[in-house]
Amino acid sequence: MIKKEMIAMLLAGGQGSRLGVLTSNIAKPAVTFGGKYRIIDFPLSNCINSGVDTVGVLTQYQPLRLNTHIGIGIPWDLDKNIGGVSILPPYEKSTYSEWYTGTANAIYQNLEYMEYYNPDYVLILGGDHIYKMDYEAMLDFHKQKNADITLATIPVPWEEASRFGVAITDNDRRITDFEEKPKEPRSNLASMGIYIFSWAVLKEALITLSEKKGCDFGKHVIPYCHERKDRIFAYEYNGYWKDVGTLGSYWEANMELIDLVPVFNLYEEFWKIYTKSDIILPQFLGEEAVIDKAIIGEGAEVYGEVHNSVIGSGVYIGKGAVVRDSIIMKSTVVEDGVQIYRGIIAENSVIGQNSELGVGEDVPNRTEPSIYSFGLVTIGEGSVIPPGVKIGKNTAIKGITVLSDYEEGNLASGENLIKAGERL
């Protein structure tokens, strides 16, 4: 029988609807980050750096890009005969088919995969956070406390605590109470959505709660185990951790990478982040190019100006174009004379010459104010912006657009332009 001390189950099936048009065609963990990486690279790299060599990746929503990126796990040294990385989509059983309906339900549907490795411990991870973490140190803490369950937690500002599940602990770090998104939090120790379970405890809880619709770890499994008097402890993490679940936090996390002294360091040798790298041409900077505090991806051609921005691989920025405080993803073309301020431009888009993005007043988005905000212009994957148009702030565009789609050549601040067949 195969025996692994700890295996990881990585939940990567979420739609990421708060990222709007960025996730209309791909799952959130497959979204580009930092010009070179995809969000899922971070938990995968943490696994191999922590000595966790068996990872099940649970996919569901728009999985093609994610599956292609992961492949057989070569970039993360997870291409192994025993263990390695396995893609685990929902599948048709002999009597019925069922989508993953909650985080715990997704794990429950893969009990057979976990039993195959007969682990002592199971590490549950999300696929949509940016951080570096040694899971081996967390496992040592779990063993030291003789815990049944260990939650990774991080102190957050008190005013933000109500957005998270929070843990109330005693002096020994044992969790005495757990509250999911409380209106008046009694603690600012937020759950990171990272758990280590002793295998027998996890298996029993999942089977017992298997009939519960939308079974979730924070809402159902942890409260159930707490009521059962299981030994649940909080492992406090004090490093960088970012939930990039909103356009604002995603944009901010990218911008932090280009600070003079970045809060999150991608350049240290000790804890590398690995990714699938295409074999492409080197960067080229034209004679009149101006680069000021930026990340420029491999194969990018820059003939204009780039200020305080993250530019992905294979991006073209034409003469006279000015890009400020923006994220331009892989293989996008920014034609001559374009002006972009606080833009997030997804992969394979074309921005027509002399167009201006991010102009006008900062007014709320008319239909999705909680998503399209922060003064950003968000352009979905494969979109085309015609020459000479002006696009306001807190806007979203998805699809191949033409001049007649714009009222007098303008898209006012707070408006969206989603072509037929595309999703907002």
CSV table of N, CA, C and O in Angstrom, one decimal, residues 256-341:
chain,number,residue,atom,x,y,z
A,256,GLU,N,2.3,46.4,-5.7
A,256,GLU,CA,3.2,46.2,-4.6
A,256,GLU,C,4.5,45.5,-5.1
A,256,GLU,O,5.6,45.7,-4.5
A,257,LEU,N,4.4,44.7,-6.2
A,257,LEU,CA,5.6,44.0,-6.7
A,257,LEU,C,6.7,45.0,-7.2
A,257,LEU,O,7.8,44.6,-7.3
A,258,ILE,N,6.3,46.2,-7.6
A,258,ILE,CA,7.2,47.1,-8.2
A,258,ILE,C,7.6,48.2,-7.3
A,258,ILE,O,8.3,49.2,-7.7
A,259,ASP,N,7.3,48.1,-6.0
A,259,ASP,CA,7.8,49.1,-5.0
A,259,ASP,C,9.4,48.9,-5.0
A,259,ASP,O,9.9,47.9,-5.3
A,260,LEU,N,10.0,50.0,-4.6
A,260,LEU,CA,11.5,50.0,-4.5
A,260,LEU,C,11.9,48.9,-3.6
A,260,LEU,O,12.9,48.1,-3.9
A,261,VAL,N,11.3,48.7,-2.4
A,261,VAL,CA,11.5,47.6,-1.6
A,261,VAL,C,10.2,46.8,-1.5
A,261,VAL,O,9.3,47.2,-0.7
A,262,PRO,N,9.9,45.8,-2.3
A,262,PRO,CA,8.6,45.2,-2.4
A,262,PRO,C,8.3,44.5,-1.1
A,262,PRO,O,9.2,43.8,-0.5
A,263,VAL,N,7.0,44.6,-0.7
A,263,VAL,CA,6.6,43.9,0.5
A,263,VAL,C,6.6,42.4,0.3
A,263,VAL,O,7.0,41.6,1.2
A,264,PHE,N,6.3,42.0,-0.9
A,264,PHE,CA,6.3,40.6,-1.3
A,264,PHE,C,7.5,40.4,-2.3
A,264,PHE,O,7.4,40.9,-3.4
A,265,ASN,N,8.5,39.7,-1.9
A,265,ASN,CA,9.7,39.6,-2.7
A,265,ASN,C,9.7,38.3,-3.6
A,265,ASN,O,9.7,37.2,-3.1
A,266,LEU,N,9.7,38.5,-4.9
A,266,LEU,CA,9.7,37.4,-5.8
A,266,LEU,C,11.1,37.0,-6.3
A,266,LEU,O,11.3,36.1,-7.1
A,267,TYR,N,12.1,37.7,-5.7
A,267,TYR,CA,13.5,37.6,-6.2
A,267,TYR,C,14.4,36.8,-5.3
A,267,TYR,O,15.6,36.6,-5.7
A,268,GLU,N,14.0,36.5,-4.1
A,268,GLU,CA,14.9,35.8,-3.2
A,268,GLU,C,15.1,34.3,-3.7
A,268,GLU,O,14.2,33.7,-4.2
A,269,GLU,N,16.3,33.8,-3.4
A,269,GLU,CA,16.7,32.5,-3.8
A,269,GLU,C,16.0,31.4,-3.0
A,269,GLU,O,15.8,30.3,-3.4
A,270,PHE,N,15.8,31.8,-1.7
A,270,PHE,CA,15.4,30.8,-0.7
A,270,PHE,C,14.1,30.1,-1.0
A,270,PHE,O,13.9,28.9,-0.9
A,271,TRP,N,13.1,30.9,-1.4
A,271,TRP,CA,11.7,30.3,-1.6
A,271,TRP,C,11.2,30.7,-3.0
A,271,TRP,O,10.5,31.7,-3.1
A,272,LYS,N,11.6,30.0,-4.0
A,272,LYS,CA,11.3,30.4,-5.3
A,272,LYS,C,9.8,30.1,-5.7
A,272,LYS,O,9.3,29.1,-5.1
A,273,ILE,N,9.3,30.9,-6.5
A,273,ILE,CA,8.0,30.6,-7.1
A,273,ILE,C,8.2,30.1,-8.5
A,273,ILE,O,8.8,30.8,-9.3
A,274,TYR,N,7.7,28.9,-8.8
A,274,TYR,CA,7.9,28.3,-10.1
A,274,TYR,C,6.6,28.4,-11.0
A,274,TYR,O,5.5,28.6,-10.5
A,275,THR,N,6.9,28.4,-12.3
A,275,THR,CA,5.7,28.6,-13.2
A,275,THR,C,6.1,27.9,-14.5
A,275,THR,O,7.3,27.6,-14.8
A,276,LYS,N,5.1,27.7,-15.3
A,276,LYS,CA,5.3,27.2,-16.7
A,276,LYS,C,5.8,28.3,-17.5
A,276,LYS,O,5.1,29.3,-17.7
A,277,SER,N,7.0,28.2,-18.1
A,277,SER,CA,7.6,29.2,-18.9
A,277,SER,C,7.6,28.8,-20.4
A,277,SER,O,8.1,27.8,-20.7
A,278,ASP,N,7.1,29.7,-21.2
A,278,ASP,CA,7.1,29.5,-22.7
A,278,ASP,C,8.5,29.9,-23.2
A,278,ASP,O,9.2,30.7,-22.6
A,279,ILE,N,8.9,29.3,-24.2
A,279,ILE,CA,10.2,29.6,-24.9
A,279,ILE,C,9.9,30.8,-25.9
A,279,ILE,O,9.4,30.5,-26.9
A,280,ILE,N,10.2,32.0,-25.5
A,280,ILE,CA,9.9,33.1,-26.3
A,280,ILE,C,11.1,34.0,-26.4
A,280,ILE,O,12.1,33.9,-25.8
A,281,LEU,N,11.0,35.0,-27.3
A,281,LEU,CA,12.1,36.0,-27.6
A,281,LEU,C,12.4,36.8,-26.3
A,281,LEU,O,11.6,37.0,-25.5
A,282,PRO,N,13.6,37.4,-26.3
A,282,PRO,CA,13.9,38.4,-25.2
A,282,PRO,C,13.1,39.7,-25.3
A,282,PRO,O,12.5,39.9,-26.4
A,283,GLN,N,13.2,40.5,-24.3
A,283,GLN,CA,12.5,41.8,-24.4
A,283,GLN,C,13.3,42.7,-25.4
A,283,GLN,O,14.4,42.5,-25.6
A,284,PHE,N,12.5,43.7,-25.9
A,284,PHE,CA,13.1,44.7,-26.7
A,284,PHE,C,12.6,46.1,-26.4
A,284,PHE,O,11.4,46.3,-26.3
A,285,LEU,N,13.5,47.0,-26.1
A,285,LEU,CA,13.1,48.4,-25.8
A,285,LEU,C,13.5,49.3,-26.9
A,285,LEU,O,14.7,49.3,-27.2
A,286,GLY,N,12.6,50.0,-27.5
A,286,GLY,CA,12.9,50.9,-28.6
A,286,GLY,C,13.8,52.1,-28.2
A,286,GLY,O,13.9,52.4,-27.0
A,287,GLU,N,14.3,52.8,-29.2
A,287,GLU,CA,15.2,53.9,-28.9
A,287,GLU,C,14.5,55.0,-28.1
A,287,GLU,O,15.2,55.7,-27.3
A,288,GLU,N,13.2,55.2,-28.3
A,288,GLU,CA,12.5,56.3,-27.5
A,288,GLU,C,11.7,55.8,-26.4
A,288,GLU,O,11.0,56.5,-25.7
A,289,ALA,N,11.9,54.5,-26.0
A,289,ALA,CA,11.2,53.9,-24.9
A,289,ALA,C,11.6,54.6,-23.6
A,289,ALA,O,12.8,54.9,-23.4
A,290,VAL,N,10.6,54.7,-22.7
A,290,VAL,CA,10.9,55.2,-21.3
A,290,VAL,C,10.3,54.2,-20.4
A,290,VAL,O,9.1,54.0,-20.4
A,291,ILE,N,11.1,53.7,-19.5
A,291,ILE,CA,10.6,52.7,-18.5
A,291,ILE,C,10.9,53.3,-17.1
A,291,ILE,O,12.1,53.6,-16.8
A,292,ASP,N,9.9,53.4,-16.3
A,292,ASP,CA,10.0,54.0,-14.9
A,292,ASP,C,9.3,53.0,-13.9
A,292,ASP,O,8.1,53.0,-13.9
A,293,LYS,N,10.1,52.3,-13.2
A,293,LYS,CA,9.6,51.4,-12.1
A,293,LYS,C,8.5,50.5,-12.7
A,293,LYS,O,7.3,50.7,-12.6
A,294,ALA,N,9.0,49.4,-13.3
A,294,ALA,CA,8.0,48.5,-14.0
A,294,ALA,C,8.6,47.1,-14.0
A,294,ALA,O,9.8,46.9,-13.9
A,295,ILE,N,7.7,46.1,-14.1
A,295,ILE,CA,8.1,44.7,-14.5
A,295,ILE,C,7.7,44.6,-16.0
A,295,ILE,O,6.6,44.8,-16.4
A,296,ILE,N,8.7,44.1,-16.7
A,296,ILE,CA,8.5,43.9,-18.2
A,296,ILE,C,8.8,42.4,-18.5
A,296,ILE,O,9.9,41.9,-18.2
A,297,GLY,N,7.8,41.8,-19.0
A,297,GLY,CA,7.8,40.3,-19.2
A,297,GLY,C,8.7,40.0,-20.4
A,297,GLY,O,9.0,40.8,-21.3
A,298,GLU,N,9.1,38.7,-20.5
A,298,GLU,CA,9.9,38.2,-21.6
A,298,GLU,C,9.1,38.4,-22.9
A,298,GLU,O,7.9,38.3,-23.0
A,299,GLY,N,9.9,38.7,-24.0
A,299,GLY,CA,9.3,38.9,-25.3
A,299,GLY,C,8.5,40.2,-25.5
A,299,GLY,O,7.9,40.4,-26.6
A,300,ALA,N,8.4,41.0,-24.5
A,300,ALA,CA,7.7,42.3,-24.7
A,300,ALA,C,8.5,43.3,-25.6
A,300,ALA,O,9.7,43.3,-25.5
A,301,GLU,N,7.8,44.1,-26.4
A,301,GLU,CA,8.4,45.1,-27.2
A,301,GLU,C,7.8,46.4,-26.7
A,301,GLU,O,6.6,46.6,-26.7
A,302,VAL,N,8.7,47.3,-26.3
A,302,VAL,CA,8.2,48.6,-25.8
A,302,VAL,C,8.9,49.8,-26.6
A,302,VAL,O,10.1,49.9,-26.6
A,303,TYR,N,8.0,50.5,-27.2
A,303,TYR,CA,8.5,51.7,-28.0
A,303,TYR,C,8.0,53.0,-27.4
A,303,TYR,O,8.5,54.1,-27.7
A,304,GLY,N,7.0,52.9,-26.5
A,304,GLY,CA,6.5,54.1,-25.8
A,304,GLY,C,7.0,54.2,-24.4
A,304,GLY,O,8.1,53.9,-24.1
A,305,GLU,N,6.1,54.7,-23.5
A,305,GLU,CA,6.4,54.9,-22.1
A,305,GLU,C,5.6,53.9,-21.2
A,305,GLU,O,4.5,53.7,-21.4
A,306,VAL,N,6.3,53.4,-20.1
A,306,VAL,CA,5.7,52.6,-19.1
A,306,VAL,C,6.1,53.1,-17.8
A,306,VAL,O,7.3,53.2,-17.5
A,307,HIS,N,5.1,53.5,-17.0
A,307,HIS,CA,5.4,54.0,-15.6
A,307,HIS,C,4.6,53.2,-14.6
A,307,HIS,O,3.4,53.1,-14.7
A,308,ASN,N,5.3,52.7,-13.6
A,308,ASN,CA,4.7,52.0,-12.4
A,308,ASN,C,3.7,51.0,-12.9
A,308,ASN,O,2.5,51.0,-12.4
A,309,SER,N,4.1,50.1,-13.7
A,309,SER,CA,3.1,49.1,-14.3
A,309,SER,C,3.8,47.7,-14.4
A,309,SER,O,5.0,47.6,-14.3
A,310,VAL,N,2.9,46.7,-14.6
A,310,VAL,CA,3.3,45.3,-14.8
A,310,VAL,C,2.9,44.9,-16.2
A,310,VAL,O,1.7,44.9,-16.5
A,311,ILE,N,3.9,44.6,-17.0
A,311,ILE,CA,3.7,44.3,-18.4
A,311,ILE,C,4.1,42.8,-18.6
A,311,ILE,O,5.2,42.4,-18.3
A,312,GLY,N,3.1,42.1,-19.1
A,312,GLY,CA,3.3,40.6,-19.3
A,312,GLY,C,4.1,40.3,-20.5
A,312,GLY,O,4.6,41.1,-21.3
A,313,SER,N,4.4,39.0,-20.7
A,313,SER,CA,5.2,38.5,-21.8
A,313,SER,C,4.5,38.7,-23.1
A,313,SER,O,3.3,38.6,-23.2
A,314,GLY,N,5.3,39.0,-24.1
A,314,GLY,CA,4.8,39.2,-25.5
A,314,GLY,C,3.9,40.4,-25.7
A,314,GLY,O,3.2,40.5,-26.8
A,315,VAL,N,3.9,41.3,-24.8
A,315,VAL,CA,3.1,42.5,-24.9
A,315,VAL,C,3.8,43.5,-25.9
A,315,VAL,O,5.0,43.6,-25.9
A,316,TYR,N,3.0,44.2,-26.7
A,316,TYR,CA,3.6,45.2,-27.6
A,316,TYR,C,3.0,46.6,-27.2
A,316,TYR,O,1.8,46.7,-27.1
A,317,ILE,N,3.9,47.5,-27.0
A,317,ILE,CA,3.5,48.9,-26.7
A,317,ILE,C,4.1,49.8,-27.7
A,317,ILE,O,5.3,50.0,-27.8
A,318,GLY,N,3.2,50.5,-28.5
A,318,GLY,CA,3.7,51.2,-29.6
A,318,GLY,C,4.3,52.6,-29.3
A,318,GLY,O,4.3,53.1,-28.1
A,319,LYS,N,4.7,53.3,-30.3
A,319,LYS,CA,5.3,54.6,-30.2
A,319,LYS,C,4.3,55.6,-29.7
A,319,LYS,O,3.2,55.6,-30.1
A,320,GLY,N,4.8,56.5,-28.8
A,320,GLY,CA,3.9,57.5,-28.3
A,320,GLY,C,2.9,57.0,-27.3
A,320,GLY,O,2.1,57.8,-26.7
A,321,ALA,N,2.8,55.7,-27.0
A,321,ALA,CA,1.8,55.2,-26.0
A,321,ALA,C,2.4,55.4,-24.6
A,321,ALA,O,3.6,55.4,-24.4
A,322,VAL,N,1.5,55.7,-23.7
A,322,VAL,CA,1.9,55.9,-22.3
A,322,VAL,C,1.0,55.0,-21.4
A,322,VAL,O,-0.2,55.1,-21.5
A,323,VAL,N,1.6,54.2,-20.7
A,323,VAL,CA,0.9,53.3,-19.8
A,323,VAL,C,1.4,53.6,-18.3
A,323,VAL,O,2.5,53.6,-18.0
A,324,ARG,N,0.4,53.9,-17.5
A,324,ARG,CA,0.6,54.3,-16.1
A,324,ARG,C,-0.2,53.5,-15.1
A,324,ARG,O,-1.4,53.3,-15.4
A,325,ASP,N,0.4,53.0,-14.1
A,325,ASP,CA,-0.3,52.4,-12.9
A,325,ASP,C,-1.2,51.3,-13.5
A,325,ASP,O,-2.4,51.2,-13.0
A,326,SER,N,-0.7,50.5,-14.3
A,326,SER,CA,-1.6,49.5,-15.0
A,326,SER,C,-1.0,48.1,-15.1
A,326,SER,O,0.2,47.9,-14.9
A,327,ILE,N,-1.9,47.1,-15.4
A,327,ILE,CA,-1.5,45.7,-15.6
A,327,ILE,C,-1.9,45.4,-17.0
A,327,ILE,O,-3.0,45.4,-17.4
A,328,ILE,N,-0.9,45.1,-17.8
A,328,ILE,CA,-1.1,44.7,-19.2
A,328,ILE,C,-0.7,43.2,-19.3
A,328,ILE,O,0.5,42.9,-19.2
A,329,MET,N,-1.7,42.3,-19.6
A,329,MET,CA,-1.4,40.9,-19.6
A,329,MET,C,-0.8,40.4,-20.9
A,329,MET,O,-0.9,41.1,-22.0
A,330,LYS,N,-0.4,39.2,-20.9
A,330,LYS,CA,0.3,38.5,-22.0
A,330,LYS,C,-0.3,38.7,-23.4
A,330,LYS,O,-1.5,38.7,-23.6
A,331,SER,N,0.6,39.0,-24.3
A,331,SER,CA,0.3,39.0,-25.8
A,331,SER,C,-0.8,40.1,-26.1
A,331,SER,O,-1.5,40.0,-27.2
A,332,THR,N,-0.9,41.1,-25.3
A,332,THR,CA,-1.8,42.3,-25.7
A,332,THR,C,-1.0,43.3,-26.5
A,332,THR,O,0.2,43.5,-26.3
A,333,VAL,N,-1.7,43.9,-27.4
A,333,VAL,CA,-1.1,45.0,-28.3
A,333,VAL,C,-1.7,46.3,-27.9
A,333,VAL,O,-2.9,46.5,-27.9
A,334,VAL,N,-0.8,47.2,-27.5
A,334,VAL,CA,-1.2,48.6,-27.2
A,334,VAL,C,-0.6,49.4,-28.4
A,334,VAL,O,0.6,49.6,-28.5
A,335,GLU,N,-1.5,49.9,-29.2
A,335,GLU,CA,-1.0,50.6,-30.5
A,335,GLU,C,-0.5,52.0,-30.2
A,335,GLU,O,-0.6,52.5,-29.1
A,336,ASP,N,0.1,52.6,-31.2
A,336,ASP,CA,0.7,53.9,-31.1
A,336,ASP,C,-0.3,55.0,-30.5
A,336,ASP,O,-1.4,55.0,-30.9
A,337,GLY,N,0.3,55.8,-29.7
A,337,GLY,CA,-0.5,57.0,-29.2
A,337,GLY,C,-1.5,56.7,-28.1
A,337,GLY,O,-2.2,57.6,-27.6
A,338,VAL,N,-1.6,55.4,-27.7
A,338,VAL,CA,-2.6,55.1,-26.6
A,338,VAL,C,-2.2,55.6,-25.3
A,338,VAL,O,-1.0,55.7,-24.9
A,339,GLN,N,-3.2,56.1,-24.5
A,339,GLN,CA,-2.9,56.5,-23.1
A,339,GLN,C,-3.8,55.6,-22.2
A,339,GLN,O,-5.0,55.5,-22.3
A,340,ILE,N,-3.1,54.9,-21.2
A,340,ILE,CA,-3.8,54.1,-20.3
A,340,ILE,C,-3.4,54.5,-18.9
A,340,ILE,O,-2.2,54.5,-18.5
A,341,TYR,N,-4.4,54.8,-18.1
A,341,TYR,CA,-4.2,55.1,-16.7
A,341,TYR,C,-5.1,54.2,-15.8
A,341,TYR,O,-6.3,54.1,-16.0
